[in-house]
XYZ file of C-alpha atoms in Angstrom:
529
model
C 62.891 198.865 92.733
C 65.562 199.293 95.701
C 65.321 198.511 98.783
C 66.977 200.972 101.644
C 66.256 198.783 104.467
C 63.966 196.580 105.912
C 63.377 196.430 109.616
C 60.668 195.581 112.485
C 58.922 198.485 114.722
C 58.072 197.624 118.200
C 55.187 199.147 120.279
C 57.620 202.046 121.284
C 58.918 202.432 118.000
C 61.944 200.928 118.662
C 63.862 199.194 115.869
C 64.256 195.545 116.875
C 65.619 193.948 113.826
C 66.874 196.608 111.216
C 69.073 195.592 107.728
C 70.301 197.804 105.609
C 70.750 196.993 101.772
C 72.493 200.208 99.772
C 75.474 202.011 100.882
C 73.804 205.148 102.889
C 75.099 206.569 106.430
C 73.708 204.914 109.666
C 72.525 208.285 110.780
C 70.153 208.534 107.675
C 68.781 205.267 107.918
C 68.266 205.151 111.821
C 66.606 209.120 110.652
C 64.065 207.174 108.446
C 63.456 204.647 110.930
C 62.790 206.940 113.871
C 60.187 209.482 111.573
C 58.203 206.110 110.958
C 56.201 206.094 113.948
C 55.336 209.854 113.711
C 53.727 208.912 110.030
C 51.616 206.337 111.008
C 47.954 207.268 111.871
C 45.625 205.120 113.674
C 42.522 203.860 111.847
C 44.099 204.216 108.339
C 44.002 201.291 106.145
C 46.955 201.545 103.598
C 50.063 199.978 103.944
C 52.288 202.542 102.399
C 53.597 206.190 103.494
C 55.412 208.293 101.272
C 58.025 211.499 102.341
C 59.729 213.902 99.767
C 62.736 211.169 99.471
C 61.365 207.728 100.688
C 58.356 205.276 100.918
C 57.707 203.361 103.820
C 55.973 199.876 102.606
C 54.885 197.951 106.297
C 52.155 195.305 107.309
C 51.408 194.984 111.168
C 52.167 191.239 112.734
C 50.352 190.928 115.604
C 51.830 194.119 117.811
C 54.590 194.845 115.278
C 55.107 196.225 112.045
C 57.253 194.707 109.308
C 58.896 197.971 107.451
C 60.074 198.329 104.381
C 62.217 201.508 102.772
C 62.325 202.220 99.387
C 62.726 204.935 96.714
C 59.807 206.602 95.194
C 60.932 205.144 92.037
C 59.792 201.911 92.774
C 56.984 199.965 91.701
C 54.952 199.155 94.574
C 53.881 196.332 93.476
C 56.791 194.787 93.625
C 57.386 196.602 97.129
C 54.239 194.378 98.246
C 55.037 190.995 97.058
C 58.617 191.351 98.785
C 56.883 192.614 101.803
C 54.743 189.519 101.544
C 57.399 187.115 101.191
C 59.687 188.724 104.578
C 56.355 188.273 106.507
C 55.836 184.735 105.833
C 59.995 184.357 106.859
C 59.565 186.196 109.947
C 56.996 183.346 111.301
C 59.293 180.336 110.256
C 61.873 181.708 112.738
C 60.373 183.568 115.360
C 57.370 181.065 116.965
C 56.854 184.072 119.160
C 55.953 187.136 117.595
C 56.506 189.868 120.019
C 59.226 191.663 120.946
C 61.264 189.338 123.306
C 61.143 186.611 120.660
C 62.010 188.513 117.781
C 64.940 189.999 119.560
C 65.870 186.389 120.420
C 65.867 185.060 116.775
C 67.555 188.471 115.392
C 70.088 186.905 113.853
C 67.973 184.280 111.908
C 65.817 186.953 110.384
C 68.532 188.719 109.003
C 70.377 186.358 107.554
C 66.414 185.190 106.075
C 66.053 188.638 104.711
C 69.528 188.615 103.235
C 68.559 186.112 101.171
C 65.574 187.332 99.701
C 66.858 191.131 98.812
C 70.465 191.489 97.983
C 72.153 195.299 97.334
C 68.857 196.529 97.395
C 66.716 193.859 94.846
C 64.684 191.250 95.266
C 65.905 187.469 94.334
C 63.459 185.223 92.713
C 63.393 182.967 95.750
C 60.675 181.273 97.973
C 60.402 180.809 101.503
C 61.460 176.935 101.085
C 64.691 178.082 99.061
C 65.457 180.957 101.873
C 65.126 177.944 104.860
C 67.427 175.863 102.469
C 70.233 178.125 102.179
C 70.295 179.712 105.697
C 70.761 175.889 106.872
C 73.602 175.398 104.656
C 74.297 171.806 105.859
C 77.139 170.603 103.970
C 77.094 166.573 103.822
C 81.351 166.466 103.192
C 81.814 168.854 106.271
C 79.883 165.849 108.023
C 82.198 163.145 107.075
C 85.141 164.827 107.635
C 84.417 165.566 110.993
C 82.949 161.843 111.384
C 86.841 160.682 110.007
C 88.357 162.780 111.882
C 86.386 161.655 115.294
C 86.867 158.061 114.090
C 90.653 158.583 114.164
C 90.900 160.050 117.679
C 89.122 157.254 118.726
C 91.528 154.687 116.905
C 94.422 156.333 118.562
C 92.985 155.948 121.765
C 92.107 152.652 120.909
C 95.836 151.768 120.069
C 96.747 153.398 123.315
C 95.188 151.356 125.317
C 95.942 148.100 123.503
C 99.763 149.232 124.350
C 99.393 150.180 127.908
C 97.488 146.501 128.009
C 100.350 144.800 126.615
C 102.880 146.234 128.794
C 100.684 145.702 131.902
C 100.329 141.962 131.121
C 104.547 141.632 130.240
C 105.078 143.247 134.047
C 102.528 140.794 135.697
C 104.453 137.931 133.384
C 107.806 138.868 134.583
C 106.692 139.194 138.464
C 105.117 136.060 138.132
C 108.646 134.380 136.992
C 110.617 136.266 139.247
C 108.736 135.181 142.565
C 108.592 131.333 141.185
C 112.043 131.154 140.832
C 112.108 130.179 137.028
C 114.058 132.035 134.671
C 113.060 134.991 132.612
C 111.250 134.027 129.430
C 113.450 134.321 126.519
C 110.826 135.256 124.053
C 107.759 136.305 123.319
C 106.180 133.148 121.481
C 107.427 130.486 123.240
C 109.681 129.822 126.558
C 112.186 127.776 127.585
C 111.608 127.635 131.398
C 114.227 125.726 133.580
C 112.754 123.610 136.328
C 115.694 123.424 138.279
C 115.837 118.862 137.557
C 118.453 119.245 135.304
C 115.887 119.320 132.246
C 114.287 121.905 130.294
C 110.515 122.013 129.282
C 109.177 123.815 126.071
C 105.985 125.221 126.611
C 103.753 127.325 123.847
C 101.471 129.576 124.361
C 98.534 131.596 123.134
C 97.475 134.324 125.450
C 96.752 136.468 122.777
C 95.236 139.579 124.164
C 93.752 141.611 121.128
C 96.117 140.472 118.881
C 95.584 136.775 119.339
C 93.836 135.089 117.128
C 92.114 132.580 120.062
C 90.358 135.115 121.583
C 90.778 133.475 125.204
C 93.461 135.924 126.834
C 91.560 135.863 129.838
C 90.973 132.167 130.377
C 94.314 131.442 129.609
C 95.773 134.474 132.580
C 93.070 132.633 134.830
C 94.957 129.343 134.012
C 98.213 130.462 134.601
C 96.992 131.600 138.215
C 95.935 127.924 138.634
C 99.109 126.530 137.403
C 100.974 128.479 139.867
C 98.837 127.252 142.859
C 99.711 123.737 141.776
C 103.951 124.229 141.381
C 103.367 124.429 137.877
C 105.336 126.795 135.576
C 103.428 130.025 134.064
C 102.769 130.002 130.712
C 104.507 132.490 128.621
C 102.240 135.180 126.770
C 102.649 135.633 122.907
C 102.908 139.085 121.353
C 100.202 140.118 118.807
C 101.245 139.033 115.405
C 102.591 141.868 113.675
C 100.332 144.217 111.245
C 97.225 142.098 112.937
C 96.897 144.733 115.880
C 96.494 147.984 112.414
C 93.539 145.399 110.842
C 91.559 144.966 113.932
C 91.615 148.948 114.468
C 91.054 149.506 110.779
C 87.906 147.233 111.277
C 86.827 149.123 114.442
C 87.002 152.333 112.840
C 85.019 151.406 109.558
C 82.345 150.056 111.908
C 82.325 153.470 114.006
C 82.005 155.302 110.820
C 79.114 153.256 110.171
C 77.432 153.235 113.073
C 77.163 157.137 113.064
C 75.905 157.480 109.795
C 73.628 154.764 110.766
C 72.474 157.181 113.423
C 71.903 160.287 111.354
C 69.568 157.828 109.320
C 71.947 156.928 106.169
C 70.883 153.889 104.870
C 74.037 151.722 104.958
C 74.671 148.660 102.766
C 77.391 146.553 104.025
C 79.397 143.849 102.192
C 78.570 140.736 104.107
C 80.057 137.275 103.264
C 76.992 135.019 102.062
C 76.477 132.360 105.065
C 73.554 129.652 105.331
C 70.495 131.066 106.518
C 71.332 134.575 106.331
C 69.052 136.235 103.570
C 66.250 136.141 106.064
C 66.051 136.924 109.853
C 65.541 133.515 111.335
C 63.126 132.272 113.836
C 64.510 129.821 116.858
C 66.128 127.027 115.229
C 63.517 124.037 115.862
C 64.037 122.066 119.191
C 60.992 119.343 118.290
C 61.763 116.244 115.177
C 59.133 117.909 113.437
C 58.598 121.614 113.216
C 55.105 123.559 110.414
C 54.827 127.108 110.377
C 51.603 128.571 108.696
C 52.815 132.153 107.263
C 50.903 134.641 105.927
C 51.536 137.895 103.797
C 49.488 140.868 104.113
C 49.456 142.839 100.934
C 46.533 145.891 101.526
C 45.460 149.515 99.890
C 43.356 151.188 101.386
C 41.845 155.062 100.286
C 42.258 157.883 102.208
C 38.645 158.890 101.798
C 37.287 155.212 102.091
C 37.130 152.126 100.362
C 39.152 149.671 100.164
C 41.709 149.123 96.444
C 43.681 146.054 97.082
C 43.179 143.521 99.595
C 45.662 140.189 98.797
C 46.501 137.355 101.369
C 48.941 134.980 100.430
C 49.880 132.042 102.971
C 52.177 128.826 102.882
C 52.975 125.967 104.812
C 56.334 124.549 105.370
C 57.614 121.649 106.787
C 61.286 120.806 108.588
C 62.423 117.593 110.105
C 65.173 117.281 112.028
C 65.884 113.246 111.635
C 65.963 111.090 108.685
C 63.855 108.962 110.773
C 61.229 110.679 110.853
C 60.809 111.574 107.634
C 58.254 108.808 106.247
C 54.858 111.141 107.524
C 51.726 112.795 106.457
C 50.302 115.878 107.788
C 46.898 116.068 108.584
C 45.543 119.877 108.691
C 42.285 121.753 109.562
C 41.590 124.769 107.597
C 38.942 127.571 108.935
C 36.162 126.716 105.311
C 36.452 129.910 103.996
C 35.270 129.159 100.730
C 37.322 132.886 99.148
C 40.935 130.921 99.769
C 42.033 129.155 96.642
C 44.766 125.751 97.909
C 47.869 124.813 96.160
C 49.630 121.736 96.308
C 53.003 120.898 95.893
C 54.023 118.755 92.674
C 54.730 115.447 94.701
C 51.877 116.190 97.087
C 49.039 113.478 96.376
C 46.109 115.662 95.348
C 43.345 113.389 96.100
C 44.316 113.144 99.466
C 44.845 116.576 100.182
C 41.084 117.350 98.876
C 38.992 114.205 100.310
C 40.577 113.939 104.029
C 42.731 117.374 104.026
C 45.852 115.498 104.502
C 49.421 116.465 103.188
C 50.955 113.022 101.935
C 53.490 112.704 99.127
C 52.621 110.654 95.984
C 55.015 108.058 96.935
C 54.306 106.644 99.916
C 57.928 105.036 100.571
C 59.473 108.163 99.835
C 60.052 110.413 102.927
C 60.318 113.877 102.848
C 63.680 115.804 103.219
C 65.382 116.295 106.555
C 67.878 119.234 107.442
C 68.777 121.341 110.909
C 69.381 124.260 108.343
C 66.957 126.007 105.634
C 63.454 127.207 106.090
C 61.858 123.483 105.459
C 60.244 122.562 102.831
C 56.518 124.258 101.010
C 54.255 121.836 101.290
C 50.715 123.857 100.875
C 50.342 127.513 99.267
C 47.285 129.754 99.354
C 45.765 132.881 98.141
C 42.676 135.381 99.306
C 41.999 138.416 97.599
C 38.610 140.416 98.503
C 37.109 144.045 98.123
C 35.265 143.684 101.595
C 36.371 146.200 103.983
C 35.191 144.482 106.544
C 37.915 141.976 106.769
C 40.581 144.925 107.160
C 42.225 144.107 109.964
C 43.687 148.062 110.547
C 41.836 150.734 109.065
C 43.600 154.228 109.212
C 41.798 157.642 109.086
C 43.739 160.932 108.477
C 42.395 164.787 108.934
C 44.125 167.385 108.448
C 42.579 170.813 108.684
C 44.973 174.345 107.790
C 44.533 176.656 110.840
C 46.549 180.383 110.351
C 50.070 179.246 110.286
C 49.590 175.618 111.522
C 47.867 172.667 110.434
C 46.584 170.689 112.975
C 46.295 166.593 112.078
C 43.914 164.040 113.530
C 44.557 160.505 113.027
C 42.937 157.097 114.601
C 43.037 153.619 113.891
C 40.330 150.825 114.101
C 41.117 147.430 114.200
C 39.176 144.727 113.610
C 38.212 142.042 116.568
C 38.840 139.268 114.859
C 42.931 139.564 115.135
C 45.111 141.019 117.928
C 48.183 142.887 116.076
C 51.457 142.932 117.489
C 54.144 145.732 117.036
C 51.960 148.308 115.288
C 53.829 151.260 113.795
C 52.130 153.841 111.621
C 54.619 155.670 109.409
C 53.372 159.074 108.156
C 55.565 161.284 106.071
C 55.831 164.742 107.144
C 57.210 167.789 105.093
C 60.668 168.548 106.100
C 61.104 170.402 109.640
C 63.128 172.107 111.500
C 62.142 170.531 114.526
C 59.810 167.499 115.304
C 55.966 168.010 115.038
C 54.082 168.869 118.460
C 52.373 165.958 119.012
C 49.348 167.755 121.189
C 47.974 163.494 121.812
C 48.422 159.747 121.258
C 47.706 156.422 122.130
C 50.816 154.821 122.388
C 54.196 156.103 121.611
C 55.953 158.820 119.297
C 59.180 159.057 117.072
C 60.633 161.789 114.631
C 62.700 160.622 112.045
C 64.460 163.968 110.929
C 66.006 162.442 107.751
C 63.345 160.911 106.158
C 60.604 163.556 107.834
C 58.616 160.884 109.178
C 56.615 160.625 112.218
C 56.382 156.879 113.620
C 52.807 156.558 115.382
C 54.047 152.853 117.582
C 50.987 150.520 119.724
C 52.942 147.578 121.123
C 49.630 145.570 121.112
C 46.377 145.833 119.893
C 43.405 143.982 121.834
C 39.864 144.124 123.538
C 41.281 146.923 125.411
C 41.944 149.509 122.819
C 40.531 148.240 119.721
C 40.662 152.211 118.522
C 42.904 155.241 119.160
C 44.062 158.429 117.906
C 46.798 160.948 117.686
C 47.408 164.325 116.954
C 49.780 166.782 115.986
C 50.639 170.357 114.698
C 53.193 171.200 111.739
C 53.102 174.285 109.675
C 50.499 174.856 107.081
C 51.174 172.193 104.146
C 49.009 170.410 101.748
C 47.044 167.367 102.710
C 48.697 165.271 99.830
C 51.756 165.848 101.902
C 50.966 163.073 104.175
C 50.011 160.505 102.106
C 50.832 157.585 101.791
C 50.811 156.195 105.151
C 52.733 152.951 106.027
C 51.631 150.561 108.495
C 53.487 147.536 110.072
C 51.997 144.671 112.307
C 52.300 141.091 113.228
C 50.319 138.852 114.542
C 49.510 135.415 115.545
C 46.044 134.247 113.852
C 45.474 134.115 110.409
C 42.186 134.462 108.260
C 42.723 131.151 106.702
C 42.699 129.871 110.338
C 44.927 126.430 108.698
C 46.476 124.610 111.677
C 47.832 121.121 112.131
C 45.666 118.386 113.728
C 48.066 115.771 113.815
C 51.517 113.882 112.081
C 50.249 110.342 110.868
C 53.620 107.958 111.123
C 53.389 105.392 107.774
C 55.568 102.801 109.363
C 53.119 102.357 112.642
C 54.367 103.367 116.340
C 54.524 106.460 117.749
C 54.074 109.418 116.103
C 56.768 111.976 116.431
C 56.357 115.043 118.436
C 55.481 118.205 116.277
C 55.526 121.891 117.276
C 53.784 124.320 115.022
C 54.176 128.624 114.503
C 52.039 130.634 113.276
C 52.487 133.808 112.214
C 50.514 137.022 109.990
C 52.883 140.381 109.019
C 52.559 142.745 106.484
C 54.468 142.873 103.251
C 52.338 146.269 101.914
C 49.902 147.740 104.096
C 49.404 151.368 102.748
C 46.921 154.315 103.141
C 46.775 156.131 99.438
């Protein structure tokens, strides 16, 4: 088989897009393209007309035709399927087909076609691999340019720094000159002369960017108050040398961060280990004593109903601020579901905790451990698993139904009225896209992530009010597998095991100490398979 030239006929029979593939004079191809028109009948139903030299292969889309020319000698079979494949190109570039938007994505289309017949013969390619080489996004042409933009802006950066410096030595010297003192002698340190007959050594650490202190501009305000008060101005220190190179080095690694940050990379930094830092931290507690009640979602749920995993898992911990305090029992109140299984800690008295549902430990005279820092201490653990669906508190339903060249999605979401949820975001995975879905309608709000092809379905609260809501949205035709699984993210502030503490019983008499509690339910795996 070879392939002349393949084009698209407007109404008139005007050439809009037109490539040609062998080595032949523009007069003899623009010759075949203009007797086209003239061969075409009206009410025939082949897709094929042949001449004494060529065969015209062409399917109509919409007003148009898409026209292949080709030898005799070829096997039209394989003139088909190549037709085939241009037509489903021609949709993925042009949203518009008709002649204004055709015209508009010329280019596109005939770099698409280029791909798919080269000097005359078809590639073994699909429509996915054609997209995927007419993008040509190189990820080292990225981070070159992102270097190179990162170094403009450290120059600047230096640039200013400098101008800074020398602004703040002018304003240093006017100040000594209109005092009367003598100029300072260097940059460190001064040796001002108060006109007594002695001389005063004075240090100082206006540092600027370069200072390690990090109060340049409390120590210029001081110097302004010094002078009010016939004092002498303080002398500012250079940047140590090399310092001023690190802190720009810094500045630029953390650009070059940030920006692939932004296109989505995920980014792994080498942080120094510091206390408290492996998990994002709540307040720090402001009350001597201070239980949270925590509980772990861990859900499945099937696309077409039913429910495959369903795990809580819940702990109590405790943290006390002052030694003095420590010598306490808890006494708690759980919610008698009889599914949640309790687990004490080792030095927990058992017996207590399951006659009077009180958190003691087994020595009496032993308090429990104190510390501003950490996460406390586990006192009680527990565990609910179930294959109820009615104590989901987020079911998610997903339709999507193939329509011509789209396919049009439906979601919604029902939540249960037993729990408000907090920060809802649905995560479905999309197939990759030139451009973000058309979301036609949602409750709530919308993101694209481009990288990862995900669309992020976000409800900043969940109540009475809107208990259930839905979205939809239109991407080209794809599989339904495609957008499964679907993530889902919440918090909330109830729990099913309903555990909260009733009181703090003091062992040594008095006053019991004041106690704040937090609750708190998130998900760890909440999926949609």
């Amino acid at each position: 088989m070879v392939v002349l030239a393949a084009s698209i006929i407007g109404k008139s029979g005007k050439a809009l897009v037109s490539r040609q593939f062998v080595d032949m004079s523009r007069i003899r191809i623009e010759g075949y393209l203009a007797a086209f028109p003239k061969l075409v009948g009206t009410g025939k139903q082949h897709t094929y007309v042949e001449t004494e030299n060529v065969r015209y292969v062409y399917q109509p889309i919409e007003s148009l035709y898409l026209l292949l020319v080709t030898n005799k000698q070829s096997n039209i079979l394989d003139d088909l399927e190549t037709l085939r494949l241009l037509s489903k190109l021609v949709p993925e570039y042009s949203y518009s087909l008709d002649e204004e938007g055709i015209c508009k994505m010329a280019f596109e289309i005939l770099f698409a076609f280029d791909e798919v017949i080269s000097l005359g013969h078809k590639e073994n390619v699909t429509v996915a691999q054609v997209k995927q080489y007419c993008e040509m996004e190189s990820h080292e042409e990225k981070l070159h340019k992102l270097v190179l933009q990162s170094k403009i802006n450290d120059t600047k950066d230096v640039m200013k720094r400098k101008a800074s410096e020398i602004d703040k030595s002018k304003i240093e010297k006017n100040r000594g000159e209109k005092g009367g003192f003598m100029s300072l002698q260097s940059m460190g340190s001064g040796r001002i002369d108060t006109g007594f007959g002695s001389e005063t050594s004075m240090s100082s650490n206006v540092g600027g960017f370069g200072s390690g202190s990090g109060f340049g501009l409390n120590t210029e305000v001081e110097s302004f108050s010094s002078n009010s008060k016939g004092r002498p101005p303080s002398s500012a220190t250079a940047p140590p040398k090399g310092l001023g190179m690190k802190l720009g080095k810094m500045q630029r690694a953390n650009q070059f961060l940030e920006s692939l940050k932004a296109e989505g990379e995920v980014i792994v930094e080498d942080v120094r280990p510091s206390v408290g830092q492996s998990k994002p931290a709540a307040p720090p507690p402001t009350d001597p004593v201070t239980l949270t009640v925590e509980e772990k979602l861990n859900v499945t749920l099937k696309r077409d109903g039913g429910i495959g995993n369903f795990d809580v898992q819940g702990i109590l911990s405790l943290q006390i601020l002052n030694q003095d305090d420590g010598l306490i029992q808890v006494q708690i109140e759980t919610g008698g579901n009889p599914g949640i299984l309790y687990k004490t800690h080792p030095n927990i008295n058992k017996e207590l905790f399951s006659n009077e549902n009180i958190l003691g430990l087994k020595d009496p005279n032993r308090p429990f451990p104190t510390g501003q820092a950490g996460e406390g201490v586990d006192l009680l653990k527990w565990r609910m698993q179930s294959a109820d669906e009615s104590l989901v508190p987020l079911s998610i339903n997903c339709w999507p139904s193939v329509s011509g060249n789209e396919t049009y999605v439906s979601m919604e979401y029902e939540a249960s009225s037993m729990i408000d949820l907090q920060n809802v975001v649905i995560s479905v995975p999309l197939p990759p896209l030139r451009e973000a879905p058309g979301v036609r309608q949602i409750d709530g709000d919308w993101r694209y992530d481009s990288r990862n092809s995900i669309l992020e379905w976000s409800i900043e609260l969940i109540d009475n009010s809107n208990r259930s809501g839905s979205m939809e949205f239109v991407v080209p035709p794809v599989d339904a597998s495609t957008f499964f699984p679907i993530s889902v993210r919440f918090a909330a502030t109830s729990t099913f095991s309903d555990l909260k503490v009733v009181n703090i019983l003091p062992l040594r008499g008095g006053n019991p100490p004041k106690f704040s509690q937090r609750i708190s339910l998130s998900t760890e795996n909440y999926q949609v398979v």
